[in-house]
Coordinates of C-alpha atoms and ligand atoms in Angstrom, one line a residue:
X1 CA -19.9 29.6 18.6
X2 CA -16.9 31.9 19.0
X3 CA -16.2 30.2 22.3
X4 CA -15.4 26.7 21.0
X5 CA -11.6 25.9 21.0
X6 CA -10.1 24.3 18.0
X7 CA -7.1 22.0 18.7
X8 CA -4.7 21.5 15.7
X9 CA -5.0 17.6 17.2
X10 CA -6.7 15.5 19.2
X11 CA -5.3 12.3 19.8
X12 CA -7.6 11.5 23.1
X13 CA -10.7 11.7 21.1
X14 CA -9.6 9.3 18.8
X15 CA -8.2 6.7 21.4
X16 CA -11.8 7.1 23.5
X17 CA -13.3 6.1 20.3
X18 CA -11.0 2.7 20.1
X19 CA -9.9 2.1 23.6
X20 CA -11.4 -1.4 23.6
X21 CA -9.1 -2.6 21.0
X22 CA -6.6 -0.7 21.6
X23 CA -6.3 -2.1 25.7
X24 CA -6.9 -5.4 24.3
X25 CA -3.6 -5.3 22.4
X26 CA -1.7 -3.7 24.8
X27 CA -2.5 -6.7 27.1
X28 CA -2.1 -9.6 24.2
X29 CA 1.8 -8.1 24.5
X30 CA 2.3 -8.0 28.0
X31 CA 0.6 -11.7 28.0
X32 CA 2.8 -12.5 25.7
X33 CA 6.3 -11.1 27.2
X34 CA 7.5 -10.7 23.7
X35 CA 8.8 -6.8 23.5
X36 CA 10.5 -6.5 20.5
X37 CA 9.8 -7.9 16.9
X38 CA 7.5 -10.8 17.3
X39 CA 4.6 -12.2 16.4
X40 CA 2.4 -8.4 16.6
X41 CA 5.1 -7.1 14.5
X42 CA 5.3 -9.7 11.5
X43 CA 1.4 -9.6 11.5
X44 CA 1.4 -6.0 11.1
X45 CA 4.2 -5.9 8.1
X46 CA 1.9 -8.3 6.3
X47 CA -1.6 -6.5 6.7
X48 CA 0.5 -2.9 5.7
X49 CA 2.2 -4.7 2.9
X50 CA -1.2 -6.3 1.3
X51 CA -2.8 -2.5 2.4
X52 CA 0.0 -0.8 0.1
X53 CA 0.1 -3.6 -2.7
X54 CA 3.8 -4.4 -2.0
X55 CA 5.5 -8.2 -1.8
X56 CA 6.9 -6.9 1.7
X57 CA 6.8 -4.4 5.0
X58 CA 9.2 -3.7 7.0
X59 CA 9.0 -2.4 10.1
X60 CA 11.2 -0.5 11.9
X61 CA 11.8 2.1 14.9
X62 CA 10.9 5.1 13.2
X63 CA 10.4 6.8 9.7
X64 CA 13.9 8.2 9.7
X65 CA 15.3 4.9 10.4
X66 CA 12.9 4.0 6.9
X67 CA 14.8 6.6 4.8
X68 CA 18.3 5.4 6.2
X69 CA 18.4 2.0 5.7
X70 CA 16.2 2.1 2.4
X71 CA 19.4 4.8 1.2
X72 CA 22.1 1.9 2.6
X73 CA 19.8 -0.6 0.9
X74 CA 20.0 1.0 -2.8
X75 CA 23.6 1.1 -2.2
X76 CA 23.9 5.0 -1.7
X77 CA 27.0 5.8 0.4
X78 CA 29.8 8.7 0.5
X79 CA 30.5 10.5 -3.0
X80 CA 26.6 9.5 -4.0
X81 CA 24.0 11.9 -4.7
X82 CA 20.2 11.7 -4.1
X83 CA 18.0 14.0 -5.8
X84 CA 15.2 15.4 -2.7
X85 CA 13.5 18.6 -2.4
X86 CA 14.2 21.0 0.6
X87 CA 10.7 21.8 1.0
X88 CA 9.5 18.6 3.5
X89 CA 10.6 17.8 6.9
X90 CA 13.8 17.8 7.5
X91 CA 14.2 13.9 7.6
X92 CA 14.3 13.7 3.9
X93 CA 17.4 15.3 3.7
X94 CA 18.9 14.5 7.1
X95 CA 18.6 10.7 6.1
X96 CA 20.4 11.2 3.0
X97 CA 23.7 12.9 5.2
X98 CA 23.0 9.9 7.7
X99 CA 24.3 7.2 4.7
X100 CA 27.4 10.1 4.0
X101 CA 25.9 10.8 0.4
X102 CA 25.2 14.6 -0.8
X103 CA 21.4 16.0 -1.0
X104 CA 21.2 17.7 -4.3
X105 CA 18.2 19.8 -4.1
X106 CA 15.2 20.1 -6.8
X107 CA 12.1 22.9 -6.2
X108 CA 8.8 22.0 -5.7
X109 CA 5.7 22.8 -8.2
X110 CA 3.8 25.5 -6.4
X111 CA 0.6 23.9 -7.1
X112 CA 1.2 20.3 -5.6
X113 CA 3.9 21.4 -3.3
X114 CA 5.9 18.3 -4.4
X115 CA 8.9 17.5 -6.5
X116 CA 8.9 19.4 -10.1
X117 CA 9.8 16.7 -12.3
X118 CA 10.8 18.8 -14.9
X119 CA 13.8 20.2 -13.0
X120 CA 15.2 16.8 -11.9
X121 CA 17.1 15.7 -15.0
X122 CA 19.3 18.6 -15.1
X123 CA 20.7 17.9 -11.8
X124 CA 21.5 14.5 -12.7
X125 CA 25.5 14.0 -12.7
X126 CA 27.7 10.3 -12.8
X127 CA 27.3 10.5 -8.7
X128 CA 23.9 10.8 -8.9
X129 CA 22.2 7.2 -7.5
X130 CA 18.1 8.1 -6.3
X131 CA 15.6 10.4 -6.4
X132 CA 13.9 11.0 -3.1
X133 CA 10.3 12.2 -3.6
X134 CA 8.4 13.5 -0.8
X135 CA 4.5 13.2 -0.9
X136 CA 4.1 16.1 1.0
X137 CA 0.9 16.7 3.1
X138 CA -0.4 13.4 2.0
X139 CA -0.6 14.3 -2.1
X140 CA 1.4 12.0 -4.2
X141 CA 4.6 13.5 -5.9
X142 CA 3.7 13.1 -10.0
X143 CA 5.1 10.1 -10.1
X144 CA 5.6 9.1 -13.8
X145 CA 7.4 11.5 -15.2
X146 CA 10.0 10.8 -11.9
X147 CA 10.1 7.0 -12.5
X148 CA 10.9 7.7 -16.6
X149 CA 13.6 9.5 -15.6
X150 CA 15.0 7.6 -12.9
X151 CA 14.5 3.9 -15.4
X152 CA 16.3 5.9 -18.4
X153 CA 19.1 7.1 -15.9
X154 CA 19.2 3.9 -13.8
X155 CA 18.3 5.3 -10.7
X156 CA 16.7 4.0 -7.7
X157 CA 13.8 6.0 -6.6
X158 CA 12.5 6.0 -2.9
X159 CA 9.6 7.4 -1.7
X160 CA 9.2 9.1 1.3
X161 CA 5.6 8.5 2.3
X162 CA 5.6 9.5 5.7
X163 CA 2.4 11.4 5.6
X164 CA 0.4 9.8 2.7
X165 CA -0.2 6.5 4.7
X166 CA -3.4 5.1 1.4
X167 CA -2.2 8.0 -0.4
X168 CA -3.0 7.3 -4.5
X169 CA -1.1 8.0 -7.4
X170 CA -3.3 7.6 -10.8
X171 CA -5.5 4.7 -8.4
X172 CA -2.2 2.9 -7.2
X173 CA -1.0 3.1 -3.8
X174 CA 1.7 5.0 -2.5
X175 CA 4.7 2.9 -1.1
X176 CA 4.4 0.4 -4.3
X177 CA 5.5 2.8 -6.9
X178 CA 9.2 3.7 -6.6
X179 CA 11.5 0.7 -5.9
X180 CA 11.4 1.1 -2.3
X181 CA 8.9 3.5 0.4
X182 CA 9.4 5.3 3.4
X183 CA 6.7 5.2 6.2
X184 CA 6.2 6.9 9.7
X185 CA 4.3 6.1 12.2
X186 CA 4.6 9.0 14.9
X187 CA 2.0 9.7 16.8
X188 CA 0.3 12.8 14.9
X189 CA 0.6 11.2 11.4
X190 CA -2.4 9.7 9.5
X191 CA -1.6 6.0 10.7
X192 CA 0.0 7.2 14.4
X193 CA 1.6 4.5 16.5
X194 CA 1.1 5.1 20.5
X195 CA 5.2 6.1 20.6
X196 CA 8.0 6.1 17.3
X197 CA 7.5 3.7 14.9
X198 CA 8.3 3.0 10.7
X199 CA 8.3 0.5 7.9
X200 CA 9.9 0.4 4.8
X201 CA 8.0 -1.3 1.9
X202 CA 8.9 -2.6 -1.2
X203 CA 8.5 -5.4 -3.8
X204 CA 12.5 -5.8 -4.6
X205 CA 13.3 -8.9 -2.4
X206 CA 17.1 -8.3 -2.5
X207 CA 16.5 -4.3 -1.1
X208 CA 13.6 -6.3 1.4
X209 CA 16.1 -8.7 2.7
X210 CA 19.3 -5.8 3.0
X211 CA 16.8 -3.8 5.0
X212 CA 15.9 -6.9 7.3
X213 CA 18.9 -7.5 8.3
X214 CA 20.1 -3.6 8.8
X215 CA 17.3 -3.4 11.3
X216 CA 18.9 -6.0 13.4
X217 CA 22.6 -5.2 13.7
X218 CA 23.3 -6.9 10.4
X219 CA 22.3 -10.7 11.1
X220 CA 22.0 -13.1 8.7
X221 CA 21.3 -15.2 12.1
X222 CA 21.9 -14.4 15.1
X223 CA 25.2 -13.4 16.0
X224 CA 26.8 -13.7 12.5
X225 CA 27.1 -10.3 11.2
X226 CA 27.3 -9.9 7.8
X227 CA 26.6 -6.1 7.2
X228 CA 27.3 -3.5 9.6
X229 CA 23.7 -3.1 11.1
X230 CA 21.7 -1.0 13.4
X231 CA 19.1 -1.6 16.4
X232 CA 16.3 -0.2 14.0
X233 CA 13.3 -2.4 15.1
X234 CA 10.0 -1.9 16.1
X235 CA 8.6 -2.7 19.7
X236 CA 5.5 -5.3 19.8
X237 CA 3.5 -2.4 21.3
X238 CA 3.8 -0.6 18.4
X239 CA 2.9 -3.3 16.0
X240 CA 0.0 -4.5 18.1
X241 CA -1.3 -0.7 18.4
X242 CA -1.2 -0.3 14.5
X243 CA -2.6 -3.5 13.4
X244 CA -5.4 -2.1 15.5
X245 CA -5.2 1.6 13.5
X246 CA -4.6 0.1 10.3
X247 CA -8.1 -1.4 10.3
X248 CA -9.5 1.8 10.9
X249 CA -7.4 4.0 8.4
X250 CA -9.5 4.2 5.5
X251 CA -12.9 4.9 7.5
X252 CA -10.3 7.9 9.2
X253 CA -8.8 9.4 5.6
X254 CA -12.8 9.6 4.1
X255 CA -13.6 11.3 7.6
X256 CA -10.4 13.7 7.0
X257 CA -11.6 14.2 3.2
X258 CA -15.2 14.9 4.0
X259 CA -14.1 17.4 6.4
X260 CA -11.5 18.8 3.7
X261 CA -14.7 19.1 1.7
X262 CA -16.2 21.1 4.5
X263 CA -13.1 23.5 4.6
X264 CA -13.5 24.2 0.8
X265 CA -16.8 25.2 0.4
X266 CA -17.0 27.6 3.4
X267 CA -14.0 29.0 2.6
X268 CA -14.3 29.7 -1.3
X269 CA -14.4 33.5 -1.5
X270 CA -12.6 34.0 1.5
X271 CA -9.1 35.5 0.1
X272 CA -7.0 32.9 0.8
X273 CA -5.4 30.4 -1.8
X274 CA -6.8 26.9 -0.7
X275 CA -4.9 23.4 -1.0
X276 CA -5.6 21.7 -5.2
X277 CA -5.7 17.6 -5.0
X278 CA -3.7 17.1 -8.4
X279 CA -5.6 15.4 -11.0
X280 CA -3.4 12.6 -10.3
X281 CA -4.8 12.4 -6.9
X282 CA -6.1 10.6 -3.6
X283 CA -5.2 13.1 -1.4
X284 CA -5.3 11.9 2.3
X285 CA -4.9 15.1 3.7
X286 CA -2.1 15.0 6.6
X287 CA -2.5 18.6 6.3
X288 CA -4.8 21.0 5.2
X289 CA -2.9 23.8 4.0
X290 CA -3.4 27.0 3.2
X291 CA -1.3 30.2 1.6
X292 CA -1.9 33.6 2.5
X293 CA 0.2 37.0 2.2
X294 CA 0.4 37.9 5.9
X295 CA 0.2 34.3 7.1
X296 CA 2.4 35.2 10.5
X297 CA -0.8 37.8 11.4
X298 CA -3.7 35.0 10.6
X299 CA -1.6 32.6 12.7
X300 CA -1.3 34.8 15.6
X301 CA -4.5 35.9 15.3
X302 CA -6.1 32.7 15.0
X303 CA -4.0 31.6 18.3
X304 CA -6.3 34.5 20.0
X305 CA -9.3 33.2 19.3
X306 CA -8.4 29.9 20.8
X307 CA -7.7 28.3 17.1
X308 CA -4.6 26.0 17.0
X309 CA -2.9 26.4 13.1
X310 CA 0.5 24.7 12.3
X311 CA 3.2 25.8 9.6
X312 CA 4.9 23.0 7.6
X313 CA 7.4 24.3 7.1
X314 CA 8.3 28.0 8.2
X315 CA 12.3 27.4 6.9
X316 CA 13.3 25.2 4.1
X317 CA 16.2 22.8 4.6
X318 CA 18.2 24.8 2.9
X319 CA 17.9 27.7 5.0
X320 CA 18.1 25.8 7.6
X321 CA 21.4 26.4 10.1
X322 CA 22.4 23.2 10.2
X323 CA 22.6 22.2 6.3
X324 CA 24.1 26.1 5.6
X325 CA 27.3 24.0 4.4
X326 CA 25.1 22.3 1.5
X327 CA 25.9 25.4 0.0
X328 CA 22.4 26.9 -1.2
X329 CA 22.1 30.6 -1.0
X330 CA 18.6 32.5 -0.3
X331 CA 16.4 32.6 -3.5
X332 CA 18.4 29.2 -5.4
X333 CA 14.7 27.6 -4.6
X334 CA 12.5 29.9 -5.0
X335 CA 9.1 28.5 -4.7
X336 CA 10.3 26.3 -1.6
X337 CA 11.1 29.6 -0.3
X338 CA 8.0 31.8 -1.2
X339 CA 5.8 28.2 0.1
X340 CA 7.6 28.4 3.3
X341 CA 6.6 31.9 3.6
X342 CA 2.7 31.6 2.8
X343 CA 1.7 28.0 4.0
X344 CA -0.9 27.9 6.8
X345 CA -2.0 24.3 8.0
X346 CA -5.7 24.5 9.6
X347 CA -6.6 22.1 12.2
X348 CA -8.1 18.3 11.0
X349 CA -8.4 15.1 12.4
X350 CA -10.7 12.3 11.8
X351 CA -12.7 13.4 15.1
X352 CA -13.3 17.2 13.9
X353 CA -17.3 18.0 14.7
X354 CA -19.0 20.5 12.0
X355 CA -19.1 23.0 15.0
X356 CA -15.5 23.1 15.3
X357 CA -14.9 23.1 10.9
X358 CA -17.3 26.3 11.0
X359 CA -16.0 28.0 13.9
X360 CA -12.7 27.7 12.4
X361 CA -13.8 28.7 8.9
X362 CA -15.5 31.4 10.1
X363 CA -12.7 32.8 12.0
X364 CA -10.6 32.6 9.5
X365 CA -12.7 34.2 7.0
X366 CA -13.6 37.3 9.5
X367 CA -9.9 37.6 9.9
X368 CA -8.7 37.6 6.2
X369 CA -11.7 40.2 5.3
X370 CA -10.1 43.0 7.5
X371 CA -6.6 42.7 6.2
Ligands
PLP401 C1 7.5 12.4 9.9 C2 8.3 12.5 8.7 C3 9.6 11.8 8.6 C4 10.3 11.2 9.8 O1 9.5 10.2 10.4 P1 9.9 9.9 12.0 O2 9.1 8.7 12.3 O3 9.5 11.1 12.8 O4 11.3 9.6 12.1 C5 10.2 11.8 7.4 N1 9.7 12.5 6.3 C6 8.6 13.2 6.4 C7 8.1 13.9 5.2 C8 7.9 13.2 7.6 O5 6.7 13.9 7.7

């Protein structure tokens, strides 16, 4: 077995498992000559919106075009601040500089790797106007406790559910629990489009309409401009591809658990600290993710024996060059710091075969019995 590769992903073997479809709705757009918006595209927002138990979808260009125009939409601007964790991609806090407000920055709970919620209400000040919670890895933030502050303190709260695409908080959906929701659709996420894509979701109709028209430089029809928009919208290709996906996501995120399953049992005993799904929990597993002590060795040496691993993330935001002027010094953050030191992500994908689950298991667990 030690000669089978492990890729971190494998986006071919899912498309030669749906390329049927998937051709078939390449070629409805190309019949139909309609690029941009469209028929494909409103079908889509409607089968994701009933999927996530919202009034409405949105769909958009990208995931970080989500997290802008839901910020524009809740009326955050310059002199706001939005309450986000620095331990996510760096989106979450990039979007929040995009609408010219401040990121105020909360740590995670070790455990979940989300938002603490007990360490939001002291960073709440008169600027303050949302709390941005990150499901991170595809585990729901603990939601309650972040909407009861947020309702007593009148602030909008928008989820950033880039990688917990059918993602469950206490049996509810992600995307219809904070007043508005942030999807991705890149490639490698749980619900990929074949190129960029996002959506925005939400049951508020006056946020829904606001974000309709941002997409499209600001129309209330076409050529009146009411706000000052952006080109935010999704191509038909995209929308065609993930109506396609969509039907096939739930059948993919039991595939991903089962194999998460898998992961745990050969890998109890092994020295390593492995991922807890919160009580609150459906995890849909984005990532798998690990910590370890020595996690730059095991990554290396996993790398050598043709096993592909990831680290989300090596460098909070905080630490990060480009945000030094948010003015957070080393060890301000501390468990987004000590994650960001020990997180290992192990490969997964719908497609995984057991071969490849116990080759990697067993690797791993060779490698951390000599350290
Ligand atoms: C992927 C991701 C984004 C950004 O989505 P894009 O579609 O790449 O713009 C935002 N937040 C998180 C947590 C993500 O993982």
């Amino acid at each position: 077995m030690a000669n089978i590769k492990v890729p971190y992903l494998d986006l071919k073997a899912q498309y030669q498992r749906i390329k049927p479809e998937i051709d078939a709705a390449i070629a409805r757009v190309l019949d139909s000559c309609q690029f941009v918006l469209g028929t494909e595209v409103a079908g889509f927002e409607q089968e994701f919106a009933a999927y996530c138990g919202t009034a409405e979808c949105i769909a958009l260009n990208s995931g970080t075009s989500a997290l802008h125009l839901a910020l524009l939409a809740a009326g955050v601007g310059p002199g706001d601040e939005v309450i986000t964790v620095p331990f996510t991609f760096v989106a979450s806090v990039a979007a929040v500089v995009y609408a010219g407000a401040r990121p105020v920055l909360v740590d995670i709970d070790p455990r979940s790797f989300t938002m603490d919620p007990a360490a939001i209400e002291a960073l709440i000040t008169s600027r303050t106007k949302a709390i941005l919670p990150v499901h991170l890895y595809g585990q729901p933030a603990d939601m309650d406790p972040i909407m009861e502050v947020a309702r007593r303190r009148h602030l909008v709260v928008i989820e950033d559910a880039a990688q917990a695409h059918g993602a469950k908080y206490k049996g509810r959906p992600v995307g219809s629990i904070g007043d508005i929701a942030c999807f991705s659709f890149y490639p490698g996420k749980n619900l990929g489009a074949y190129g960029e894509g996002g959506a925005v979701t939400t049951s508020n109709a006056e946020f829904g309409r606001t974000i309709r028209m941002l997409r499209d430089w600001g129309q209330d029809r076409k050529y009146h401009h009411v706000l000052r928009g952006f080109n935010y919208r999704m191509e038909a290709f995209q929308g065609a591809i993930l109506r396609v996906k969509l039907r096939h996501l739930e059948r993919w995120t039991e595939a991903r658990r089962a194999i998460v399953g898998k992961y745990n049992q050969l890998l109890a005993g092994s020295g390593v600290e492995l991922p807890t799904e919160m009580p609150w929990a459906r995890h849909v597993y984005h990532v798998y993710t690990l910590r370890t002590h020595d996690r730059d060795a095991l990554h290396a040496a996993l790398q050598m024996e043709g096993i592909q691993t990831g680290i989300h993330y090596p460098v909070p935001v905080h630490l990060q060059p480009a945000y030094a002027d948010l003015g957070y010094a080393r060890l301000t953050l501390p468990e987004s710091e000590k994650a960001a030191d020990e997180v290992l992500s192990l490969p997964l994908y719908p497609e995984m075969t057991d071969d490849q689950i116990e080759r990697v298991s067993e690797a791993l667990t060779g490698l951390a019995a000599t350290r």
